[in-house]
JSON list of C-alpha atoms in Angstrom, two decimals:
[
{"chain": "I", "resi": 5, "resn": "UNK", "atom": "CA", "xyz": [99.86, 3.29, -44.79]},
{"chain": "I", "resi": 6, "resn": "UNK", "atom": "CA", "xyz": [97.74, 5.00, -42.16]},
{"chain": "I", "resi": 7, "resn": "UNK", "atom": "CA", "xyz": [95.54, 6.57, -44.83]},
{"chain": "I", "resi": 8, "resn": "UNK", "atom": "CA", "xyz": [94.78, 3.13, -46.37]},
{"chain": "I", "resi": 9, "resn": "UNK", "atom": "CA", "xyz": [93.90, 1.66, -42.99]},
{"chain": "I", "resi": 10, "resn": "UNK", "atom": "CA", "xyz": [91.55, 4.54, -42.38]},
{"chain": "I", "resi": 11, "resn": "UNK", "atom": "CA", "xyz": [89.73, 3.87, -45.68]},
{"chain": "I", "resi": 12, "resn": "UNK", "atom": "CA", "xyz": [89.24, 0.19, -44.74]},
{"chain": "I", "resi": 13, "resn": "UNK", "atom": "CA", "xyz": [87.90, 1.27, -41.38]},
{"chain": "I", "resi": 14, "resn": "UNK", "atom": "CA", "xyz": [85.24, 3.48, -42.93]},
{"chain": "I", "resi": 15, "resn": "UNK", "atom": "CA", "xyz": [81.66, 2.13, -42.85]},
{"chain": "I", "resi": 16, "resn": "UNK", "atom": "CA", "xyz": [80.74, 3.26, -46.36]},
{"chain": "I", "resi": 17, "resn": "UNK", "atom": "CA", "xyz": [83.71, 1.36, -47.80]},
{"chain": "I", "resi": 18, "resn": "UNK", "atom": "CA", "xyz": [82.64, -1.85, -46.07]},
{"chain": "I", "resi": 19, "resn": "UNK", "atom": "CA", "xyz": [79.07, -1.44, -47.38]},
{"chain": "I", "resi": 20, "resn": "UNK", "atom": "CA", "xyz": [80.41, -0.83, -50.90]},
{"chain": "I", "resi": 21, "resn": "UNK", "atom": "CA", "xyz": [82.50, -4.05, -50.74]},
{"chain": "I", "resi": 22, "resn": "UNK", "atom": "CA", "xyz": [79.52, -6.09, -49.48]},
{"chain": "I", "resi": 23, "resn": "UNK", "atom": "CA", "xyz": [77.23, -4.71, -52.23]},
{"chain": "I", "resi": 24, "resn": "UNK", "atom": "CA", "xyz": [79.90, -5.51, -54.84]},
{"chain": "I", "resi": 25, "resn": "UNK", "atom": "CA", "xyz": [80.20, -9.10, -53.60]},
{"chain": "I", "resi": 26, "resn": "UNK", "atom": "CA", "xyz": [76.39, -9.53, -53.68]},
{"chain": "I", "resi": 27, "resn": "UNK", "atom": "CA", "xyz": [76.17, -8.19, -57.26]},
{"chain": "I", "resi": 28, "resn": "UNK", "atom": "CA", "xyz": [78.93, -10.54, -58.43]},
{"chain": "I", "resi": 29, "resn": "UNK", "atom": "CA", "xyz": [77.33, -13.53, -56.63]},
{"chain": "I", "resi": 30, "resn": "UNK", "atom": "CA", "xyz": [73.91, -12.78, -58.16]},
{"chain": "I", "resi": 31, "resn": "UNK", "atom": "CA", "xyz": [75.42, -12.48, -61.66]},
{"chain": "I", "resi": 32, "resn": "UNK", "atom": "CA", "xyz": [77.29, -15.78, -61.30]},
{"chain": "I", "resi": 33, "resn": "UNK", "atom": "CA", "xyz": [74.11, -17.52, -60.06]},
{"chain": "I", "resi": 34, "resn": "UNK", "atom": "CA", "xyz": [72.09, -16.22, -63.04]},
{"chain": "I", "resi": 35, "resn": "UNK", "atom": "CA", "xyz": [74.79, -17.33, -65.47]},
{"chain": "I", "resi": 36, "resn": "UNK", "atom": "CA", "xyz": [75.01, -20.85, -63.96]},
{"chain": "I", "resi": 37, "resn": "UNK", "atom": "CA", "xyz": [71.22, -21.23, -63.90]},
{"chain": "I", "resi": 38, "resn": "UNK", "atom": "CA", "xyz": [71.00, -20.26, -67.57]},
{"chain": "I", "resi": 39, "resn": "UNK", "atom": "CA", "xyz": [73.70, -22.81, -68.48]},
{"chain": "I", "resi": 40, "resn": "UNK", "atom": "CA", "xyz": [71.93, -25.54, -66.46]},
{"chain": "I", "resi": 41, "resn": "UNK", "atom": "CA", "xyz": [68.64, -24.92, -68.29]},
{"chain": "I", "resi": 42, "resn": "UNK", "atom": "CA", "xyz": [70.41, -25.06, -71.66]},
{"chain": "I", "resi": 43, "resn": "UNK", "atom": "CA", "xyz": [72.12, -28.35, -70.82]},
{"chain": "I", "resi": 44, "resn": "UNK", "atom": "CA", "xyz": [69.16, -30.11, -69.15]},
{"chain": "I", "resi": 45, "resn": "UNK", "atom": "CA", "xyz": [66.43, -28.94, -71.59]},
{"chain": "I", "resi": 46, "resn": "UNK", "atom": "CA", "xyz": [64.23, -27.96, -68.64]},
{"chain": "I", "resi": 47, "resn": "UNK", "atom": "CA", "xyz": [61.36, -25.74, -69.68]},
{"chain": "I", "resi": 48, "resn": "UNK", "atom": "CA", "xyz": [61.36, -26.79, -73.34]},
{"chain": "I", "resi": 49, "resn": "UNK", "atom": "CA", "xyz": [58.27, -29.04, -73.07]},
{"chain": "I", "resi": 50, "resn": "UNK", "atom": "CA", "xyz": [54.68, -28.05, -73.63]},
{"chain": "I", "resi": 51, "resn": "UNK", "atom": "CA", "xyz": [51.87, -27.77, -71.13]},
{"chain": "I", "resi": 52, "resn": "UNK", "atom": "CA", "xyz": [48.42, -29.11, -71.96]},
{"chain": "I", "resi": 53, "resn": "UNK", "atom": "CA", "xyz": [45.53, -27.45, -70.18]},
{"chain": "I", "resi": 54, "resn": "UNK", "atom": "CA", "xyz": [42.30, -29.39, -69.64]},
{"chain": "I", "resi": 55, "resn": "UNK", "atom": "CA", "xyz": [39.11, -27.42, -69.19]},
{"chain": "I", "resi": 56, "resn": "UNK", "atom": "CA", "xyz": [35.48, -28.28, -68.81]},
{"chain": "I", "resi": 57, "resn": "UNK", "atom": "CA", "xyz": [34.79, -31.99, -68.42]},
{"chain": "I", "resi": 58, "resn": "UNK", "atom": "CA", "xyz": [37.89, -33.16, -70.24]},
{"chain": "I", "resi": 59, "resn": "UNK", "atom": "CA", "xyz": [39.83, -35.91, -68.55]},
{"chain": "I", "resi": 60, "resn": "UNK", "atom": "CA", "xyz": [43.52, -36.50, -68.18]},
{"chain": "I", "resi": 61, "resn": "UNK", "atom": "CA", "xyz": [44.74, -39.79, -69.62]},
{"chain": "I", "resi": 62, "resn": "UNK", "atom": "CA", "xyz": [43.73, -41.90, -72.56]},
{"chain": "I", "resi": 63, "resn": "UNK", "atom": "CA", "xyz": [40.29, -41.48, -74.05]},
{"chain": "I", "resi": 64, "resn": "UNK", "atom": "CA", "xyz": [37.88, -44.29, -73.30]},
{"chain": "I", "resi": 65, "resn": "UNK", "atom": "CA", "xyz": [35.27, -45.40, -75.81]},
{"chain": "I", "resi": 66, "resn": "UNK", "atom": "CA", "xyz": [32.03, -44.86, -73.98]},
{"chain": "I", "resi": 67, "resn": "UNK", "atom": "CA", "xyz": [28.78, -46.04, -75.51]},
{"chain": "I", "resi": 68, "resn": "UNK", "atom": "CA", "xyz": [26.64, -43.35, -77.09]},
{"chain": "I", "resi": 69, "resn": "UNK", "atom": "CA", "xyz": [23.07, -42.56, -76.17]},
{"chain": "I", "resi": 70, "resn": "UNK", "atom": "CA", "xyz": [20.53, -44.06, -78.58]},
{"chain": "I", "resi": 71, "resn": "UNK", "atom": "CA", "xyz": [18.23, -41.71, -80.44]},
{"chain": "I", "resi": 72, "resn": "UNK", "atom": "CA", "xyz": [14.78, -40.85, -79.10]},
{"chain": "I", "resi": 73, "resn": "UNK", "atom": "CA", "xyz": [13.10, -42.94, -81.82]},
{"chain": "I", "resi": 74, "resn": "UNK", "atom": "CA", "xyz": [14.99, -46.12, -80.89]},
{"chain": "I", "resi": 75, "resn": "UNK", "atom": "CA", "xyz": [12.38, -48.93, -80.75]},
{"chain": "I", "resi": 76, "resn": "UNK", "atom": "CA", "xyz": [13.77, -50.45, -77.55]},
{"chain": "I", "resi": 77, "resn": "UNK", "atom": "CA", "xyz": [13.80, -47.04, -75.85]},
{"chain": "I", "resi": 78, "resn": "UNK", "atom": "CA", "xyz": [10.20, -46.51, -76.98]},
{"chain": "I", "resi": 79, "resn": "UNK", "atom": "CA", "xyz": [9.24, -49.88, -75.47]},
{"chain": "I", "resi": 80, "resn": "UNK", "atom": "CA", "xyz": [11.01, -48.89, -72.23]},
{"chain": "I", "resi": 81, "resn": "UNK", "atom": "CA", "xyz": [9.11, -45.59, -72.09]},
{"chain": "I", "resi": 82, "resn": "UNK", "atom": "CA", "xyz": [5.83, -47.43, -72.54]},
{"chain": "I", "resi": 83, "resn": "UNK", "atom": "CA", "xyz": [6.68, -49.79, -69.68]},
{"chain": "I", "resi": 84, "resn": "UNK", "atom": "CA", "xyz": [8.05, -47.00, -67.47]},
{"chain": "I", "resi": 85, "resn": "UNK", "atom": "CA", "xyz": [6.06, -43.90, -68.45]},
{"chain": "I", "resi": 86, "resn": "UNK", "atom": "CA", "xyz": [6.80, -41.79, -65.35]},
{"chain": "I", "resi": 87, "resn": "UNK", "atom": "CA", "xyz": [10.59, -41.85, -65.35]},
{"chain": "I", "resi": 88, "resn": "UNK", "atom": "CA", "xyz": [13.24, -39.51, -66.72]},
{"chain": "I", "resi": 89, "resn": "UNK", "atom": "CA", "xyz": [15.78, -41.33, -68.92]},
{"chain": "I", "resi": 90, "resn": "UNK", "atom": "CA", "xyz": [19.35, -40.17, -68.23]},
{"chain": "I", "resi": 91, "resn": "UNK", "atom": "CA", "xyz": [21.31, -42.62, -70.39]},
{"chain": "I", "resi": 92, "resn": "UNK", "atom": "CA", "xyz": [20.31, -45.39, -72.79]},
{"chain": "I", "resi": 93, "resn": "UNK", "atom": "CA", "xyz": [22.95, -47.46, -74.62]},
{"chain": "I", "resi": 94, "resn": "UNK", "atom": "CA", "xyz": [22.41, -50.36, -77.01]},
{"chain": "I", "resi": 95, "resn": "UNK", "atom": "CA", "xyz": [24.37, -53.62, -77.42]},
{"chain": "I", "resi": 96, "resn": "UNK", "atom": "CA", "xyz": [23.74, -57.37, -77.79]},
{"chain": "I", "resi": 97, "resn": "UNK", "atom": "CA", "xyz": [24.33, -58.32, -74.16]},
{"chain": "I", "resi": 98, "resn": "UNK", "atom": "CA", "xyz": [22.81, -61.82, -74.32]},
{"chain": "I", "resi": 99, "resn": "UNK", "atom": "CA", "xyz": [24.70, -63.03, -77.40]},
{"chain": "I", "resi": 100, "resn": "UNK", "atom": "CA", "xyz": [21.51, -63.91, -79.27]},
{"chain": "I", "resi": 101, "resn": "UNK", "atom": "CA", "xyz": [22.00, -61.60, -82.24]},
{"chain": "I", "resi": 102, "resn": "UNK", "atom": "CA", "xyz": [19.45, -59.07, -80.95]},
{"chain": "I", "resi": 103, "resn": "UNK", "atom": "CA", "xyz": [20.21, -55.67, -79.49]},
{"chain": "I", "resi": 104, "resn": "UNK", "atom": "CA", "xyz": [19.45, -55.03, -75.83]},
{"chain": "I", "resi": 105, "resn": "UNK", "atom": "CA", "xyz": [19.30, -51.68, -74.06]},
{"chain": "I", "resi": 106, "resn": "UNK", "atom": "CA", "xyz": [20.91, -50.54, -70.80]},
{"chain": "I", "resi": 107, "resn": "UNK", "atom": "CA", "xyz": [18.86, -47.67, -69.37]},
{"chain": "I", "resi": 108, "resn": "UNK", "atom": "CA", "xyz": [19.76, -45.40, -66.46]},
{"chain": "I", "resi": 109, "resn": "UNK", "atom": "CA", "xyz": [16.86, -43.29, -65.29]},
{"chain": "I", "resi": 110, "resn": "UNK", "atom": "CA", "xyz": [15.46, -41.20, -62.45]},
{"chain": "I", "resi": 111, "resn": "UNK", "atom": "CA", "xyz": [12.25, -42.45, -60.80]},
{"chain": "I", "resi": 112, "resn": "UNK", "atom": "CA", "xyz": [10.13, -41.32, -57.89]},
{"chain": "I", "resi": 113, "resn": "UNK", "atom": "CA", "xyz": [8.98, -44.89, -57.21]},
{"chain": "I", "resi": 114, "resn": "UNK", "atom": "CA", "xyz": [10.33, -46.41, -54.04]},
{"chain": "I", "resi": 115, "resn": "UNK", "atom": "CA", "xyz": [11.80, -49.92, -54.05]},
{"chain": "I", "resi": 116, "resn": "UNK", "atom": "CA", "xyz": [13.90, -52.24, -51.90]},
{"chain": "I", "resi": 117, "resn": "UNK", "atom": "CA", "xyz": [16.99, -50.07, -52.53]},
{"chain": "I", "resi": 118, "resn": "UNK", "atom": "CA", "xyz": [15.37, -46.76, -51.48]},
{"chain": "I", "resi": 119, "resn": "UNK", "atom": "CA", "xyz": [16.54, -46.95, -47.86]},
{"chain": "I", "resi": 120, "resn": "UNK", "atom": "CA", "xyz": [20.19, -46.57, -48.83]},
{"chain": "I", "resi": 121, "resn": "UNK", "atom": "CA", "xyz": [19.75, -44.48, -52.00]},
{"chain": "I", "resi": 122, "resn": "UNK", "atom": "CA", "xyz": [20.32, -40.76, -52.39]},
{"chain": "I", "resi": 123, "resn": "UNK", "atom": "CA", "xyz": [17.41, -38.63, -53.54]},
{"chain": "I", "resi": 124, "resn": "UNK", "atom": "CA", "xyz": [18.30, -36.75, -56.75]},
{"chain": "I", "resi": 125, "resn": "UNK", "atom": "CA", "xyz": [15.89, -34.20, -58.26]},
{"chain": "I", "resi": 126, "resn": "UNK", "atom": "CA", "xyz": [13.03, -35.78, -56.32]},
{"chain": "I", "resi": 127, "resn": "UNK", "atom": "CA", "xyz": [13.79, -39.34, -57.44]},
{"chain": "I", "resi": 128, "resn": "UNK", "atom": "CA", "xyz": [16.17, -42.28, -57.30]},
{"chain": "I", "resi": 129, "resn": "UNK", "atom": "CA", "xyz": [18.70, -43.25, -59.96]},
{"chain": "I", "resi": 130, "resn": "UNK", "atom": "CA", "xyz": [18.17, -46.79, -61.25]},
{"chain": "I", "resi": 131, "resn": "UNK", "atom": "CA", "xyz": [19.43, -49.09, -63.99]},
{"chain": "I", "resi": 132, "resn": "UNK", "atom": "CA", "xyz": [17.32, -51.54, -66.02]},
{"chain": "I", "resi": 133, "resn": "UNK", "atom": "CA", "xyz": [18.30, -53.73, -68.96]},
{"chain": "I", "resi": 134, "resn": "UNK", "atom": "CA", "xyz": [15.69, -54.17, -71.68]},
{"chain": "I", "resi": 135, "resn": "UNK", "atom": "CA", "xyz": [16.28, -57.64, -73.16]},
{"chain": "I", "resi": 136, "resn": "UNK", "atom": "CA", "xyz": [15.04, -58.41, -76.66]},
{"chain": "I", "resi": 137, "resn": "UNK", "atom": "CA", "xyz": [12.85, -61.53, -76.76]},
{"chain": "I", "resi": 138, "resn": "UNK", "atom": "CA", "xyz": [14.19, -62.36, -80.21]},
{"chain": "I", "resi": 139, "resn": "UNK", "atom": "CA", "xyz": [11.57, -60.76, -82.45]},
{"chain": "I", "resi": 140, "resn": "UNK", "atom": "CA", "xyz": [12.76, -57.14, -82.19]},
{"chain": "I", "resi": 141, "resn": "UNK", "atom": "CA", "xyz": [9.36, -56.07, -80.85]},
{"chain": "I", "resi": 142, "resn": "UNK", "atom": "CA", "xyz": [8.90, -57.59, -77.40]},
{"chain": "I", "resi": 143, "resn": "UNK", "atom": "CA", "xyz": [11.22, -56.90, -74.51]},
{"chain": "I", "resi": 144, "resn": "UNK", "atom": "CA", "xyz": [11.56, -58.08, -70.94]},
{"chain": "I", "resi": 145, "resn": "UNK", "atom": "CA", "xyz": [12.93, -55.73, -68.31]},
{"chain": "I", "resi": 146, "resn": "UNK", "atom": "CA", "xyz": [15.25, -56.65, -65.48]},
{"chain": "I", "resi": 147, "resn": "UNK", "atom": "CA", "xyz": [14.49, -55.59, -61.93]},
{"chain": "I", "resi": 148, "resn": "UNK", "atom": "CA", "xyz": [15.82, -52.08, -61.24]},
{"chain": "I", "resi": 149, "resn": "UNK", "atom": "CA", "xyz": [19.16, -51.81, -59.48]},
{"chain": "I", "resi": 150, "resn": "UNK", "atom": "CA", "xyz": [20.83, -48.67, -58.06]},
{"chain": "I", "resi": 151, "resn": "UNK", "atom": "CA", "xyz": [23.06, -46.68, -60.40]},
{"chain": "I", "resi": 152, "resn": "UNK", "atom": "CA", "xyz": [25.55, -43.85, -59.76]},
{"chain": "I", "resi": 153, "resn": "UNK", "atom": "CA", "xyz": [23.87, -40.49, -59.24]},
{"chain": "I", "resi": 154, "resn": "UNK", "atom": "CA", "xyz": [26.22, -38.37, -61.40]},
{"chain": "I", "resi": 155, "resn": "UNK", "atom": "CA", "xyz": [28.26, -38.61, -64.61]},
{"chain": "I", "resi": 156, "resn": "UNK", "atom": "CA", "xyz": [27.01, -42.07, -65.55]},
{"chain": "I", "resi": 157, "resn": "UNK", "atom": "CA", "xyz": [28.93, -43.69, -68.39]},
{"chain": "I", "resi": 158, "resn": "UNK", "atom": "CA", "xyz": [28.66, -47.12, -69.97]},
{"chain": "I", "resi": 159, "resn": "UNK", "atom": "CA", "xyz": [31.30, -49.02, -71.89]},
{"chain": "I", "resi": 160, "resn": "UNK", "atom": "CA", "xyz": [30.66, -52.38, -73.56]},
{"chain": "I", "resi": 161, "resn": "UNK", "atom": "CA", "xyz": [33.47, -54.97, -73.55]},
{"chain": "I", "resi": 162, "resn": "UNK", "atom": "CA", "xyz": [33.79, -58.67, -74.11]},
{"chain": "I", "resi": 163, "resn": "UNK", "atom": "CA", "xyz": [36.17, -59.04, -71.19]},
{"chain": "I", "resi": 164, "resn": "UNK", "atom": "CA", "xyz": [36.47, -62.84, -71.14]},
{"chain": "I", "resi": 165, "resn": "UNK", "atom": "CA", "xyz": [36.27, -63.07, -74.97]},
{"chain": "I", "resi": 166, "resn": "UNK", "atom": "CA", "xyz": [33.44, -65.60, -74.81]},
{"chain": "I", "resi": 167, "resn": "UNK", "atom": "CA", "xyz": [29.65, -65.53, -75.14]},
{"chain": "I", "resi": 168, "resn": "UNK", "atom": "CA", "xyz": [27.94, -62.54, -73.53]},
{"chain": "I", "resi": 169, "resn": "UNK", "atom": "CA", "xyz": [29.30, -59.02, -73.66]},
{"chain": "I", "resi": 170, "resn": "UNK", "atom": "CA", "xyz": [29.84, -57.32, -70.32]},
{"chain": "I", "resi": 171, "resn": "UNK", "atom": "CA", "xyz": [29.15, -53.67, -69.65]},
{"chain": "I", "resi": 172, "resn": "UNK", "atom": "CA", "xyz": [31.19, -51.38, -67.43]},
{"chain": "I", "resi": 173, "resn": "UNK", "atom": "CA", "xyz": [29.12, -48.88, -65.48]},
{"chain": "I", "resi": 174, "resn": "UNK", "atom": "CA", "xyz": [30.97, -45.80, -64.23]},
{"chain": "I", "resi": 175, "resn": "UNK", "atom": "CA", "xyz": [29.77, -42.83, -62.24]},
{"chain": "I", "resi": 176, "resn": "UNK", "atom": "CA", "xyz": [30.27, -40.64, -59.25]},
{"chain": "I", "resi": 177, "resn": "UNK", "atom": "CA", "xyz": [28.68, -38.97, -56.26]},
{"chain": "I", "resi": 178, "resn": "UNK", "atom": "CA", "xyz": [30.46, -35.73, -55.48]},
{"chain": "I", "resi": 179, "resn": "UNK", "atom": "CA", "xyz": [34.17, -36.57, -55.26]},
{"chain": "I", "resi": 180, "resn": "UNK", "atom": "CA", "xyz": [33.58, -40.34, -54.96]},
{"chain": "I", "resi": 181, "resn": "UNK", "atom": "CA", "xyz": [34.07, -42.31, -58.18]},
{"chain": "I", "resi": 182, "resn": "UNK", "atom": "CA", "xyz": [33.22, -45.95, -58.75]},
{"chain": "I", "resi": 183, "resn": "UNK", "atom": "CA", "xyz": [32.66, -48.60, -61.39]},
{"chain": "I", "resi": 184, "resn": "UNK", "atom": "CA", "xyz": [31.17, -52.04, -61.77]},
{"chain": "I", "resi": 185, "resn": "UNK", "atom": "CA", "xyz": [31.51, -54.73, -64.42]},
{"chain": "I", "resi": 186, "resn": "UNK", "atom": "CA", "xyz": [28.15, -56.36, -65.18]},
{"chain": "I", "resi": 187, "resn": "UNK", "atom": "CA", "xyz": [26.96, -59.33, -67.19]},
{"chain": "I", "resi": 188, "resn": "UNK", "atom": "CA", "xyz": [23.34, -60.21, -67.91]},
{"chain": "I", "resi": 189, "resn": "UNK", "atom": "CA", "xyz": [22.83, -63.69, -66.45]},
{"chain": "I", "resi": 190, "resn": "UNK", "atom": "CA", "xyz": [19.47, -65.46, -66.08]},
{"chain": "I", "resi": 191, "resn": "UNK", "atom": "CA", "xyz": [17.64, -62.27, -67.05]},
{"chain": "I", "resi": 192, "resn": "UNK", "atom": "CA", "xyz": [19.38, -59.98, -64.53]},
{"chain": "I", "resi": 193, "resn": "UNK", "atom": "CA", "xyz": [22.47, -57.73, -64.51]},
{"chain": "I", "resi": 194, "resn": "UNK", "atom": "CA", "xyz": [25.04, -59.31, -62.19]},
{"chain": "I", "resi": 195, "resn": "UNK", "atom": "CA", "xyz": [27.93, -57.28, -60.80]},
{"chain": "I", "resi": 196, "resn": "UNK", "atom": "CA", "xyz": [31.01, -59.41, -61.49]},
{"chain": "I", "resi": 197, "resn": "UNK", "atom": "CA", "xyz": [33.52, -56.96, -60.11]},
{"chain": "I", "resi": 198, "resn": "UNK", "atom": "CA", "xyz": [33.55, -53.37, -59.03]},
{"chain": "I", "resi": 199, "resn": "UNK", "atom": "CA", "xyz": [35.10, -50.76, -56.81]},
{"chain": "I", "resi": 200, "resn": "UNK", "atom": "CA", "xyz": [33.48, -47.84, -55.03]},
{"chain": "I", "resi": 201, "resn": "UNK", "atom": "CA", "xyz": [30.18, -48.13, -56.92]},
{"chain": "I", "resi": 202, "resn": "UNK", "atom": "CA", "xyz": [28.13, -48.57, -53.73]},
{"chain": "I", "resi": 203, "resn": "UNK", "atom": "CA", "xyz": [29.30, -45.11, -52.59]},
{"chain": "I", "resi": 204, "resn": "UNK", "atom": "CA", "xyz": [28.09, -43.48, -55.79]}
]
């Protein structure tokens, strides 16, 4: 009996017991974790990585840029020869059967909006709508309005399902993102609703 008590009193024996308990506890934990993963199906999904300018969420149908030989774009370039066109998208915005053109461009010309506009590459980002007069050759141009300075996108939608088609203008300035829903009314693009666009 005394010999057994002496073994229990030894430090190395106590350390050996503690190490044994830790090994058993670790093994039980690993076993239970493996069973939990099998039962709950955790870790069986897939991960999708987005790189570049891809976006998370559903794809939106943005309007495409018209070609350089588009007649409305050519008329715009004649009327505004000293600007750099960033985006030009075509749609019948006035519901007259003739295509119109929404143009976003960079200009060095100052206007009433210059005081609260950001200078980008030596100019200001503006939006003009070229409205077909009905003959496919003559166009009137709306007064320029400020447009987002980065990542401009346009989407055409007939939101109220009547008459004119609206266009959604999206863009950003650094981390700030905004949009506006416009309709051409009385020869001018009118912002019907928007959020954060004035910060872009």
